[in-house]
Coordinates of C-alpha atoms in Angstrom, one line a residue:
M898 CA 9.0 -48.1 52.4
A899 CA 7.1 -47.2 49.3
E900 CA 8.5 -48.4 46.0
V901 CA 10.4 -46.1 43.6
I902 CA 10.5 -47.9 40.2
V903 CA 13.6 -47.7 38.2
H904 CA 12.8 -45.6 35.1
S905 CA 14.7 -43.0 33.0
R906 CA 13.9 -40.4 30.4
F907 CA 17.6 -40.0 29.6
T908 CA 19.5 -41.7 26.8
D909 CA 23.3 -42.1 26.7
F910 CA 23.3 -39.2 24.2
D911 CA 21.3 -37.0 26.6
I912 CA 23.9 -37.7 29.3
N913 CA 26.8 -36.9 27.0
L914 CA 25.2 -33.7 26.0
F915 CA 24.5 -32.7 29.6
K916 CA 28.0 -33.4 30.7
S917 CA 29.5 -31.5 27.8
G918 CA 27.2 -28.4 28.4
K919 CA 25.5 -28.9 25.0
H920 CA 22.0 -30.2 26.1
Y921 CA 19.7 -27.3 25.5
R922 CA 16.3 -28.9 26.3
L923 CA 16.9 -30.4 29.7
Y924 CA 13.4 -29.5 30.8
E925 CA 12.2 -32.5 28.7
N926 CA 14.2 -34.8 31.0
F927 CA 14.7 -33.2 34.4
G928 CA 12.0 -32.2 36.9
S929 CA 8.7 -34.0 37.4
H930 CA 6.8 -35.6 34.5
I931 CA 3.4 -37.2 34.7
T932 CA 3.9 -40.7 33.3
T933 CA 2.0 -44.0 32.9
L934 CA 4.4 -47.0 33.3
D935 CA 3.1 -50.5 32.6
G936 CA -0.5 -49.3 33.1
V937 CA 0.3 -47.5 36.4
E938 CA -0.1 -43.8 36.7
G939 CA 2.5 -41.8 38.5
V940 CA 5.3 -39.3 38.2
Y941 CA 8.8 -39.6 37.1
F942 CA 11.3 -37.4 39.0
A943 CA 14.9 -36.5 38.1
V944 CA 17.3 -34.2 39.8
W945 CA 21.0 -33.4 39.5
A946 CA 22.8 -33.8 42.9
P947 CA 26.3 -35.2 42.3
S948 CA 27.4 -34.7 45.9
A949 CA 24.4 -36.5 47.4
K950 CA 24.5 -39.9 49.0
M951 CA 20.7 -40.1 49.2
V952 CA 17.9 -38.2 47.6
S953 CA 14.3 -38.8 48.4
V954 CA 11.1 -37.1 47.2
I955 CA 9.0 -35.7 50.0
G956 CA 5.5 -34.5 49.3
D957 CA 1.9 -34.5 50.2
F958 CA 1.5 -38.0 48.6
N959 CA 3.8 -39.5 51.3
F960 CA 3.0 -37.0 54.2
W961 CA 6.4 -35.3 53.7
T962 CA 8.2 -38.4 55.1
E963 CA 11.9 -38.4 54.5
G964 CA 13.3 -41.6 53.0
E965 CA 9.9 -42.9 52.0
H966 CA 10.6 -42.4 48.3
K967 CA 14.3 -42.7 47.6
L968 CA 15.4 -42.0 44.1
N969 CA 18.0 -44.1 42.3
V970 CA 21.3 -42.7 41.3
R971 CA 22.6 -43.3 37.8
W972 CA 25.9 -45.2 37.6
D973 CA 27.4 -43.1 34.8
S974 CA 28.9 -40.4 37.0
S975 CA 26.3 -37.9 35.8
G976 CA 25.1 -37.1 39.4
I977 CA 21.5 -37.6 38.3
W978 CA 19.0 -39.2 40.7
E979 CA 15.7 -40.4 39.2
G980 CA 12.8 -42.8 39.5
F981 CA 9.1 -43.3 39.0
I982 CA 6.7 -42.9 41.9
P983 CA 3.2 -44.5 41.5
G984 CA 0.4 -42.6 43.0
A985 CA 1.8 -39.1 42.7
G986 CA 0.1 -37.0 40.1
K987 CA -0.9 -33.5 38.8
G988 CA -1.1 -31.1 41.7
S989 CA 1.1 -33.1 44.0
K990 CA 3.3 -30.8 46.1
Y991 CA 6.9 -32.0 46.6
K992 CA 10.5 -31.2 47.4
Y993 CA 13.8 -33.1 47.3
K994 CA 15.3 -34.1 50.6
I995 CA 19.1 -34.4 50.0
L996 CA 21.6 -36.0 52.3
S997 CA 25.0 -34.9 51.1
G998 CA 28.2 -36.9 51.1
N999 CA 29.8 -33.6 52.2
N1000 CA 29.8 -33.8 56.0
D1001 CA 26.3 -35.3 56.0
I1002 CA 24.7 -31.9 55.3
A1003 CA 21.0 -32.2 54.7
T1004 CA 19.1 -29.8 52.4
E1005 CA 15.4 -29.6 51.4
K1006 CA 15.1 -28.1 48.0
A1007 CA 12.4 -27.1 45.5
D1008 CA 12.8 -28.7 42.1
P1009 CA 15.0 -26.5 39.9
Y1010 CA 12.9 -27.7 36.8
A1011 CA 9.5 -27.5 38.4
R1012 CA 6.8 -26.2 36.0
R1013 CA 4.7 -24.7 38.9
A1014 CA 5.5 -23.5 42.4
E1015 CA 3.4 -22.8 45.5
H1016 CA 2.3 -19.3 46.1
N1017 CA 4.7 -17.5 48.4
P1018 CA 5.4 -17.6 51.3
N1019 CA 5.1 -21.4 50.7
T1020 CA 8.0 -22.9 48.8
A1021 CA 7.1 -26.4 47.5
S1022 CA 7.1 -27.4 43.9
I1023 CA 4.0 -28.7 42.2
V1024 CA 3.7 -31.5 39.7
W1025 CA 2.1 -29.9 36.6
D1026 CA 1.4 -30.2 33.0
D1027 CA -1.2 -28.6 30.7
N1028 CA -2.6 -29.1 27.3
Y1029 CA -3.0 -25.4 26.4
K1030 CA -4.1 -24.9 22.8
W1031 CA -2.3 -22.0 21.3
K1032 CA -4.2 -19.6 19.0
D1033 CA -1.3 -17.4 17.9
A1034 CA -0.3 -19.2 14.7
K1035 CA -0.8 -16.1 12.7
W1036 CA 1.6 -14.1 14.8
M1037 CA 4.2 -16.9 15.0
K1038 CA 4.2 -17.2 11.2
K1039 CA 4.9 -13.5 10.7
R1040 CA 6.8 -12.5 13.8
K1041 CA 10.2 -12.7 12.0
N1042 CA 9.1 -9.4 10.4
N1043 CA 7.7 -7.9 13.5
N1044 CA 10.8 -8.7 15.6
A1045 CA 13.3 -7.8 12.9
L1046 CA 16.1 -5.2 13.5
D1047 CA 14.7 -3.0 10.7
A1048 CA 11.1 -3.0 12.1
P1049 CA 9.5 -0.7 14.6
F1050 CA 10.3 -1.9 18.1
S1051 CA 8.6 0.2 20.8
V1052 CA 8.5 -1.5 24.2
Y1053 CA 6.2 -1.0 27.1
E1054 CA 7.9 -2.3 30.3
V1055 CA 5.5 -3.7 32.9
H1056 CA 5.7 -5.0 36.5
L1057 CA 2.7 -7.2 36.6
G1058 CA 2.3 -6.8 40.4
S1059 CA 1.8 -3.0 40.3
W1060 CA 0.6 -2.1 36.8
K1061 CA -3.0 -2.1 38.1
K1062 CA -4.3 -3.7 41.2
K1063 CA -7.8 -4.7 42.3
I1064 CA -7.8 -2.0 45.0
E1065 CA -11.2 -2.8 46.4
E1066 CA -10.2 -6.4 46.9
N1067 CA -6.6 -5.7 47.9
R1068 CA -5.1 -8.2 45.5
F1069 CA -3.1 -8.5 42.3
M1070 CA -4.8 -8.8 38.9
S1071 CA -4.6 -12.3 37.6
Y1072 CA -3.0 -13.4 34.3
V1073 CA -6.6 -13.9 33.0
E1074 CA -7.7 -10.4 33.9
M1075 CA -4.5 -8.9 32.4
A1076 CA -5.1 -10.9 29.2
D1077 CA -8.1 -8.5 28.8
E1078 CA -7.1 -5.2 30.4
L1079 CA -3.3 -5.0 30.0
V1080 CA -3.4 -6.4 26.4
Q1081 CA -6.1 -4.0 25.4
Y1082 CA -4.2 -1.0 26.9
V1083 CA -0.9 -1.8 25.3
K1084 CA -2.7 -2.2 22.0
D1085 CA -4.6 1.1 22.4
M1086 CA -1.2 2.8 23.2
N1087 CA 0.2 1.4 19.9
F1088 CA 3.3 -0.2 21.4
T1089 CA 4.7 -3.0 19.3
H1090 CA 6.1 -5.0 22.2
V1091 CA 5.6 -5.5 25.9
E1092 CA 8.5 -6.4 28.3
L1093 CA 7.6 -8.1 31.5
M1094 CA 9.8 -7.8 34.5
P1095 CA 10.7 -11.3 35.7
V1096 CA 7.7 -13.7 35.8
M1097 CA 9.8 -16.7 36.9
E1098 CA 8.9 -17.7 40.4
Y1099 CA 10.5 -15.6 43.1
P1100 CA 10.0 -15.6 46.9
Y1101 CA 10.5 -11.9 47.8
D1102 CA 8.3 -9.2 46.4
P1103 CA 10.7 -6.3 47.0
S1104 CA 13.2 -8.0 44.6
W1105 CA 10.6 -7.2 41.8
G1106 CA 11.3 -10.7 40.5
Y1107 CA 15.1 -10.4 40.0
Q1108 CA 15.8 -13.0 42.7
V1109 CA 14.6 -16.2 41.0
T1110 CA 14.0 -19.5 42.7
G1111 CA 11.8 -21.2 40.1
Y1112 CA 13.4 -20.7 36.7
F1113 CA 10.9 -22.9 34.9
A1114 CA 7.7 -21.8 36.6
P1115 CA 5.7 -18.6 36.0
T1116 CA 5.0 -17.0 39.3
S1117 CA 1.9 -18.4 41.0
R1118 CA 1.0 -14.8 42.3
F1119 CA -1.1 -14.2 39.3
G1120 CA -2.4 -17.7 38.4
Y1121 CA -1.6 -21.0 36.7
P1122 CA 1.0 -21.7 34.0
E1123 CA -1.6 -22.1 31.4
E1124 CA -3.1 -18.8 32.4
F1125 CA 0.2 -17.1 31.7
K1126 CA 0.2 -18.8 28.3
L1127 CA -3.2 -17.3 27.7
L1128 CA -1.7 -13.8 28.5
V1129 CA 1.1 -14.4 26.0
D1130 CA -1.4 -15.7 23.5
K1131 CA -3.6 -12.7 23.8
F1132 CA -0.7 -10.3 23.2
H1133 CA 0.2 -12.2 20.1
Q1134 CA -3.4 -12.3 18.8
N1135 CA -3.3 -8.5 19.1
D1136 CA 0.0 -8.2 17.1
I1137 CA 2.1 -7.4 20.2
G1138 CA 5.4 -9.2 20.9
I1139 CA 6.4 -10.2 24.4
I1140 CA 9.9 -9.9 25.8
L1141 CA 10.7 -11.5 29.1
D1142 CA 13.2 -10.3 31.6
W1143 CA 15.7 -13.1 32.2
V1144 CA 18.2 -13.3 35.1
P1145 CA 21.2 -15.7 34.5
S1146 CA 23.5 -13.4 36.5
H1147 CA 22.7 -14.4 40.0
F1148 CA 20.2 -16.2 42.3
P1149 CA 19.2 -15.8 46.0
E1150 CA 20.4 -17.8 48.9
D1151 CA 16.9 -18.9 50.1
A1152 CA 17.0 -22.3 51.7
H1153 CA 14.7 -23.9 49.1
G1154 CA 16.5 -22.4 46.1
L1155 CA 19.6 -23.4 44.0
G1156 CA 22.2 -22.3 46.6
F1157 CA 24.3 -25.1 48.2
F1158 CA 21.9 -27.4 46.5
D1159 CA 23.4 -30.8 47.4
G1160 CA 25.5 -29.7 50.2
S1161 CA 28.1 -28.3 47.8
A1162 CA 28.5 -25.3 45.5
L1163 CA 26.6 -26.9 42.7
Y1164 CA 25.1 -24.1 40.6
E1165 CA 27.1 -21.3 42.1
H1166 CA 30.9 -20.7 41.7
P1167 CA 32.7 -22.2 44.7
D1168 CA 35.1 -19.2 44.9
K1169 CA 33.3 -16.4 46.7
R1170 CA 35.3 -13.9 44.5
K1171 CA 33.4 -15.3 41.5
G1172 CA 30.4 -16.8 43.2
Y1173 CA 28.9 -14.1 45.5
H1174 CA 27.3 -10.7 44.7
Q1175 CA 28.0 -8.3 47.5
D1176 CA 25.5 -5.7 46.2
W1177 CA 22.6 -8.1 46.0
K1178 CA 23.6 -10.6 48.7
S1179 CA 23.1 -13.3 46.1
L1180 CA 25.0 -16.2 44.4
I1181 CA 26.6 -16.1 41.0
F1182 CA 26.3 -19.1 38.6
N1183 CA 29.4 -21.1 37.8
Y1184 CA 29.5 -20.4 34.0
G1185 CA 32.5 -22.7 33.7
R1186 CA 30.6 -25.8 34.7
N1187 CA 29.1 -27.5 31.7
E1188 CA 26.0 -28.8 33.5
V1189 CA 25.2 -25.2 34.7
K1190 CA 25.5 -23.9 31.2
S1191 CA 23.1 -26.6 30.0
F1192 CA 20.7 -25.6 32.8
L1193 CA 20.7 -21.9 31.9
I1194 CA 20.6 -22.3 28.1
S1195 CA 17.8 -24.9 28.5
N1196 CA 15.9 -22.3 30.6
A1197 CA 16.2 -19.7 27.8
I1198 CA 15.0 -22.2 25.2
F1199 CA 12.2 -23.3 27.5
W1200 CA 10.4 -19.9 27.6
L1201 CA 10.8 -19.6 23.8
D1202 CA 9.6 -23.1 23.2
Q1203 CA 6.9 -23.6 25.8
Y1204 CA 5.6 -20.1 26.2
H1205 CA 6.2 -18.6 22.8
A1206 CA 8.2 -15.6 24.1
D1207 CA 9.6 -13.3 21.5
G1208 CA 12.9 -12.8 23.2
F1209 CA 14.7 -11.8 26.4
R1210 CA 16.1 -8.7 28.0
V1211 CA 19.0 -10.2 29.9
D1212 CA 19.5 -8.5 33.2
A1213 CA 22.8 -7.3 34.7
V1214 CA 25.1 -8.4 31.9
A1215 CA 27.8 -6.0 33.1
S1216 CA 28.0 -7.9 36.4
M1217 CA 28.6 -11.1 34.5
L1218 CA 31.3 -9.7 32.2
F1219 CA 33.7 -8.3 34.7
L1220 CA 35.4 -10.1 37.5
D1221 CA 36.0 -6.8 39.4
Y1222 CA 32.3 -5.7 39.1
S1223 CA 31.5 -3.8 42.3
R1224 CA 34.6 -5.3 44.0
E1225 CA 37.6 -3.6 45.7
D1226 CA 41.2 -4.5 44.9
G1227 CA 42.0 -7.9 46.4
E1228 CA 38.4 -9.0 46.2
W1229 CA 38.8 -10.4 42.7
E1230 CA 41.2 -12.5 40.8
P1231 CA 42.3 -11.7 37.2
N1232 CA 41.6 -14.1 34.3
M1233 CA 44.3 -16.3 32.8
F1234 CA 45.5 -13.4 30.7
G1235 CA 45.7 -11.0 33.6
G1236 CA 42.5 -9.1 32.6
R1237 CA 39.3 -8.3 34.4
E1238 CA 37.0 -9.9 31.9
N1239 CA 35.1 -13.1 33.0
L1240 CA 36.0 -15.4 30.1
E1241 CA 33.7 -18.1 31.2
A1242 CA 30.7 -15.8 31.4
M1243 CA 31.6 -14.4 27.9
S1244 CA 31.7 -17.9 26.5
F1245 CA 28.4 -18.8 28.2
L1246 CA 26.7 -15.7 26.7
R1247 CA 28.0 -16.5 23.2
E1248 CA 26.8 -20.1 23.5
M1249 CA 23.4 -18.9 24.8
N1250 CA 22.8 -16.5 22.0
E1251 CA 24.0 -19.0 19.3
A1252 CA 21.6 -21.6 20.8
V1253 CA 18.7 -19.2 20.9
Y1254 CA 19.1 -17.8 17.4
S1255 CA 19.8 -21.2 16.0
A1256 CA 16.5 -22.6 17.4
F1257 CA 14.5 -19.4 17.1
P1258 CA 15.9 -17.0 14.4
D1259 CA 12.7 -14.9 14.7
V1260 CA 13.3 -13.6 18.3
Q1261 CA 15.6 -11.0 19.9
T1262 CA 17.9 -11.1 22.9
I1263 CA 18.6 -7.7 24.5
A1264 CA 21.5 -7.0 26.8
E1265 CA 21.2 -4.7 29.8
E1266 CA 24.9 -3.8 29.7
S1267 CA 26.0 -0.5 31.3
T1268 CA 29.7 -0.3 30.3
A1269 CA 31.6 0.3 27.0
F1270 CA 32.3 -3.4 26.6
P1271 CA 32.7 -3.8 22.8
M1272 CA 30.6 -5.8 20.3
V1273 CA 27.8 -6.8 22.7
S1274 CA 25.3 -6.8 19.8
K1275 CA 27.7 -8.1 17.1
P1276 CA 27.6 -11.7 15.8
V1277 CA 29.6 -14.3 17.6
S1278 CA 31.2 -15.2 14.3
I1279 CA 33.2 -11.9 14.3
G1280 CA 34.0 -11.9 18.0
G1281 CA 30.8 -10.3 19.4
L1282 CA 28.6 -11.6 22.2
G1283 CA 25.8 -12.3 19.8
F1284 CA 22.9 -10.2 21.3
G1285 CA 20.4 -8.7 19.0
M1286 CA 20.3 -5.3 20.9
K1287 CA 21.9 -3.5 23.8
W1288 CA 20.4 -1.0 26.2
M1289 CA 21.9 2.5 25.5
M1290 CA 22.7 3.4 29.1
G1291 CA 25.0 6.3 28.2
W1292 CA 22.2 8.0 26.2
M1293 CA 19.8 7.5 29.0
H1294 CA 22.2 9.1 31.6
D1295 CA 23.2 12.1 29.4
T1296 CA 19.7 12.8 28.2
L1297 CA 18.1 12.7 31.7
Q1298 CA 20.9 14.9 33.0
Y1299 CA 20.4 17.4 30.2
F1300 CA 16.6 17.5 30.6
S1301 CA 16.8 18.0 34.3
K1302 CA 18.6 21.3 33.8
E1303 CA 16.7 24.6 33.7
S1304 CA 16.4 25.7 30.1
V1305 CA 18.5 28.8 30.6
Y1306 CA 21.6 26.6 31.3
R1307 CA 21.1 24.2 28.5
K1308 CA 23.1 26.3 26.0
Y1309 CA 26.2 25.4 28.0
H1310 CA 25.4 21.6 27.7
Q1311 CA 24.6 21.3 24.0
N1312 CA 27.2 18.6 23.6
D1313 CA 25.6 16.4 26.3
L1314 CA 22.8 15.7 23.9
S1315 CA 24.8 15.6 20.6
F1316 CA 27.4 13.2 22.1
S1317 CA 25.3 10.1 21.7
M1318 CA 25.7 10.3 18.0
T1319 CA 29.4 9.7 18.2
Y1320 CA 28.8 6.1 19.3
A1321 CA 25.1 5.5 18.4
F1322 CA 25.9 3.0 15.7
T1323 CA 28.7 1.0 17.5
E1324 CA 25.9 -1.3 18.8
N1325 CA 22.2 -2.0 18.0
F1326 CA 21.0 0.3 20.7
M1327 CA 17.6 0.3 22.5
L1328 CA 16.9 3.6 24.3
P1329 CA 15.6 2.7 27.8
L1330 CA 13.7 4.9 30.2
S1331 CA 13.1 1.9 32.5
H1332 CA 12.0 1.1 36.1
D1333 CA 15.6 1.8 37.3
E1334 CA 15.2 5.5 36.6
V1335 CA 12.1 6.1 38.7
V1336 CA 12.9 4.4 42.1
Y1337 CA 15.2 5.0 45.1
G1338 CA 14.8 8.8 45.3
K1339 CA 15.4 9.3 41.5
S1340 CA 11.9 10.8 41.1
S1341 CA 9.4 10.0 38.4
M1342 CA 10.1 11.1 34.8
L1343 CA 7.8 14.1 35.3
G1344 CA 9.5 14.9 38.6
K1345 CA 12.9 15.2 36.8
M1346 CA 11.6 18.0 34.6
P1347 CA 12.3 21.6 35.6
G1348 CA 10.1 24.7 35.5
D1349 CA 6.5 25.4 36.3
E1350 CA 3.7 22.9 35.6
W1351 CA 3.3 23.8 31.9
Q1352 CA 7.1 23.6 31.3
R1353 CA 7.5 20.3 33.1
F1354 CA 4.9 18.7 30.9
A1355 CA 6.2 20.4 27.8
N1356 CA 9.7 19.2 28.7
L1357 CA 8.4 15.6 29.2
R1358 CA 6.7 15.7 25.8
L1359 CA 9.9 17.0 24.2
L1360 CA 12.0 14.4 25.9
Y1361 CA 9.7 11.6 24.5
S1362 CA 9.6 13.2 21.1
Y1363 CA 13.4 13.4 20.9
M1364 CA 13.7 9.8 22.1
F1365 CA 11.3 8.4 19.5
T1366 CA 13.2 10.2 16.7
H1367 CA 16.7 9.4 17.9
P1368 CA 18.2 6.3 16.2
G1369 CA 17.5 3.0 17.9
T1370 CA 14.5 1.2 19.4
N1371 CA 12.6 2.5 22.4
L1372 CA 11.5 1.3 25.9
L1373 CA 9.2 3.1 28.3
F1374 CA 8.3 2.0 31.8
Q1375 CA 4.7 1.8 33.0
G1376 CA 3.4 5.1 34.3
A1377 CA 5.9 7.2 32.3
E1378 CA 3.5 7.2 29.4
F1379 CA 1.0 9.4 31.2
G1380 CA 3.4 11.4 33.3
Q1381 CA 3.0 9.7 36.7
S1382 CA 3.8 12.3 39.3
S1383 CA 5.2 10.0 42.0
E1384 CA 8.0 7.5 42.0
W1385 CA 7.2 3.9 41.1
N1386 CA 6.1 1.9 44.1
F1387 CA 5.9 -1.9 43.5
K1388 CA 3.4 -2.2 46.4
T1389 CA 0.7 0.0 44.9
S1390 CA -1.1 0.4 41.6
L1391 CA -0.1 3.1 39.1
D1392 CA -1.9 6.5 39.6
W1393 CA -4.5 5.9 37.0
H1394 CA -6.7 8.7 38.5
L1395 CA -4.3 11.2 37.0
L1396 CA -5.8 10.7 33.6
Q1397 CA -8.7 12.8 34.5
Y1398 CA -6.4 15.8 34.2
E1399 CA -5.6 17.3 30.9
P1400 CA -1.7 17.5 31.2
H1401 CA -1.5 13.8 31.9
K1402 CA -4.0 12.9 29.3
G1403 CA -2.0 14.9 26.8
V1404 CA 1.2 13.0 27.6
Q1405 CA -0.6 9.7 27.1
Q1406 CA -2.0 10.9 23.7
L1407 CA 1.5 12.0 22.7
I1408 CA 2.9 8.5 23.3
K1409 CA 0.1 7.0 21.4
D1410 CA 0.8 9.3 18.5
L1411 CA 4.6 8.9 18.7
N1412 CA 4.2 5.1 18.5
T1413 CA 2.0 5.6 15.4
L1414 CA 4.5 8.0 13.9
Y1415 CA 7.4 5.6 14.6
A1416 CA 5.6 2.7 12.9
K1417 CA 4.3 4.7 10.0
E1418 CA 7.5 6.4 8.9
P1419 CA 10.1 4.0 7.4
A1420 CA 12.8 6.6 8.0
L1421 CA 12.4 6.1 11.8
Y1422 CA 13.0 2.3 11.8
Q1423 CA 14.4 0.9 8.5
K1424 CA 18.0 2.1 9.3
Q1425 CA 17.7 2.6 13.1
F1426 CA 21.0 0.9 13.7
D1427 CA 22.7 2.1 10.6
V1428 CA 24.9 5.2 10.3
E1429 CA 23.2 5.9 7.0
G1430 CA 19.9 6.4 8.8
F1431 CA 20.9 9.6 10.5
E1432 CA 22.3 13.0 9.5
W1433 CA 22.8 16.2 11.4
I1434 CA 21.5 19.4 9.9
D1435 CA 22.9 21.4 12.8
H1436 CA 23.8 20.5 16.4
G1437 CA 25.8 23.7 17.0
D1438 CA 23.2 26.3 17.7
A1439 CA 23.8 26.3 21.4
E1440 CA 22.7 29.9 21.9
N1441 CA 19.2 28.9 20.9
S1442 CA 19.4 25.3 22.2
V1443 CA 18.0 24.0 19.0
F1444 CA 18.9 20.6 17.4
T1445 CA 17.9 19.8 13.8
Y1446 CA 18.5 16.4 12.1
I1447 CA 17.3 14.1 9.3
R1448 CA 16.2 10.5 9.7
K1449 CA 16.5 8.4 6.6
G1450 CA 15.0 5.2 5.4
N1451 CA 15.8 3.0 2.3
E1452 CA 14.3 5.6 0.0
E1453 CA 15.0 9.3 -0.2
K1454 CA 11.4 10.2 -0.4
D1455 CA 10.8 8.9 3.1
D1456 CA 13.3 11.3 4.8
V1457 CA 12.0 12.9 8.0
I1458 CA 13.3 16.3 9.1
I1459 CA 13.2 17.0 12.8
A1460 CA 13.7 20.2 14.9
C1461 CA 13.8 20.3 18.7
N1462 CA 13.6 23.6 20.6
M1463 CA 15.0 23.0 24.1
T1464 CA 13.9 26.4 25.5
P1465 CA 10.5 27.9 26.4
V1466 CA 11.1 30.6 23.8
P1467 CA 9.3 29.9 20.5
K1468 CA 11.5 30.0 17.4
E1469 CA 9.6 31.6 14.6
N1470 CA 10.8 31.7 11.0
Y1471 CA 13.8 29.6 12.1
K1472 CA 16.0 28.9 9.1
I1473 CA 17.4 25.4 8.5
G1474 CA 19.3 23.9 5.6
V1475 CA 17.5 21.0 3.8
P1476 CA 18.8 18.2 1.6
R1477 CA 16.9 19.2 -1.5
K1478 CA 14.2 21.6 -2.8
G1479 CA 10.5 20.9 -2.5
K1480 CA 7.6 21.3 -0.1
L1481 CA 7.7 20.2 3.6
K1482 CA 4.6 19.2 5.5
E1483 CA 4.5 19.0 9.3
I1484 CA 3.7 15.5 10.3
F1485 CA 4.2 15.8 14.1
N1486 CA 4.1 18.7 16.6
S1487 CA 4.5 18.0 20.3
D1488 CA 2.9 21.4 21.1
L1489 CA -0.6 20.6 19.9
K1490 CA -3.5 21.5 22.1
K1491 CA -4.5 17.8 22.4
Y1492 CA -1.2 17.2 24.1
F1493 CA -1.7 20.2 26.5
G1494 CA 0.5 22.3 24.4
T1495 CA -0.1 25.9 23.2
G1496 CA -1.4 24.9 19.8
Q1497 CA -0.1 28.3 18.5
Y1498 CA 2.9 27.2 16.5
K1499 CA 1.9 25.1 13.6
N1500 CA 3.6 24.8 10.2
K1501 CA 1.4 24.4 7.2
I1502 CA 3.2 23.6 3.9
N1503 CA 6.7 25.1 4.0
K1504 CA 8.3 25.7 0.6
T1505 CA 12.1 25.5 0.4
K1506 CA 14.1 28.3 -1.2
A1507 CA 17.4 28.4 -3.0
D1508 CA 19.1 30.1 -0.1
A1509 CA 22.3 28.2 1.0
W1510 CA 22.4 27.4 4.7
H1511 CA 24.0 24.8 6.9
F1512 CA 26.3 23.9 4.0
R1513 CA 23.3 23.1 1.8
D1514 CA 22.0 24.7 -1.3
D1515 CA 18.5 25.0 -0.1
S1516 CA 16.8 26.1 3.1
V1517 CA 13.4 26.5 4.7
D1518 CA 11.9 28.7 7.4
I1519 CA 10.0 26.9 10.1
D1520 CA 8.3 27.6 13.4
I1521 CA 9.5 25.6 16.3
P1522 CA 7.2 25.8 19.4
P1523 CA 8.4 26.4 22.9
L1524 CA 9.9 23.3 24.5
G1525 CA 8.7 21.5 21.4
M1526 CA 9.6 19.1 18.6
V1527 CA 8.3 19.3 15.0
A1528 CA 8.8 16.8 12.3
F1529 CA 8.4 17.2 8.5
R1530 CA 8.5 15.2 5.4
Y1531 CA 8.6 16.1 1.7
V1532 CA 5.3 16.1 -0.1
K1533 CA 4.5 16.4 -3.8

């Protein structure tokens, strides 16, 4: 039998932190690490398997022979098995063969901390390290300003497997190819950030990455780990932040994954009522187990530390917070106070956010949380969950419902659109039009719009214009920015050929210009989470289906006045009250010819008059185009 040399990267302090759930950089200890010991080159392996009675490393360096390289168990009740194997090295494929003390159950597992995984359908881990030299120092130095809550934050959500494919070669684009094409496109579109649907290794393409098996490995579908670093680096060099989708809510039951890892419920909660997702047929992490908390928080820190990520969008937070999530009576057990909240998950999320913001105060965590759970984006110190932002799912639902109605009926649903302002400042909200809204028969964004072709495109432009001027940050899923006609299909490339047609090209130009407007006008971002940053002029003109409002920055001179006409009937000489006298200049019009609009309803310099209206001393007459938005600001 080959020798496994006793060696450890753990100190007693590491072990104490791990056991108490406070070790946030476990990736420096666990997993496989290329090491030279007494002049001999090899690999140090460490894995947590407390129910095991034997753990051996099987790999291509020992012809996958079980028991050839048995790891040594630590005698400190940590459940860690470790050892140094001479001869293994970078590129070695391996798994852990675990014989459990629980009924002699045998499992064969990928390394939970592996830095690289085999390309699916193969499932082995790969010993890896890289010496990538980052070139994003300029971004990292100033990103605190770019990622701040009072900065423009416009996000382009991307599924790397379907954004653009090499059709002629029937393959994905690589990280390296995307570092050119995708980065340049996001820059040309003037988005400030990109959000990548999960890039952590996953076995099943139809899961879109949300069923993770390799939490510390960028998926090998698109290339090597250092090539993913290159993609991040290129985004940063072009002043674009990168948000990663992160899934601490559940994981799949695949044989090589985390489930039943050492013949026991190790990472998952042992009680099926807390440990199994019926909707997704997946397992739920045991948030009350200290070692699992350390694993997950270390994973969050890993992507910020090793891959320079600018934050996370945390998936399915609602499913974590509620014990009765998608469960019938009798299928869940109340918490110790008789409530439905998952106290252990709440505690974990608070610890995770505190750890992230303590180590990286210049990033953001964003919760995809679909309920009215309070204080999601409030500091932990005052009882909040500590996220930087929360997706505004209520706004998304009400807005899409409103815009899907024929314009003739909209006057009966004026409140559907104005309602969001009753709770818009209870959280730091991001407005999402995400991948979830364009799949499973929900139609594309364009497909949701009513009317003939011209009206559908005008409605879409109006929806986006309203979105970008509503308080909060923005997120738009790939394809929506040029009015993709069909639903998103993860198997195929976006319909880029549509850009040869004027209506689609017009929507794309509109998004470019809306991103420019958002970043240029302080009133649209400085107080985007502050009640002082918004004021209605009038939301009560249901008969005309018109909404008028003011967005405010830190200085009065930066005020932006916005008018939205939700009908195809132009509103000429439409009178609105204004905050003060002066001259108003049109700075945006969604009906311009370059957007495939009519181009007929432009406002030049509009002078206010001392004619009281909307409870204000001064007013102005403006033209609002059909199914259009116009924005103004005061000029000297």
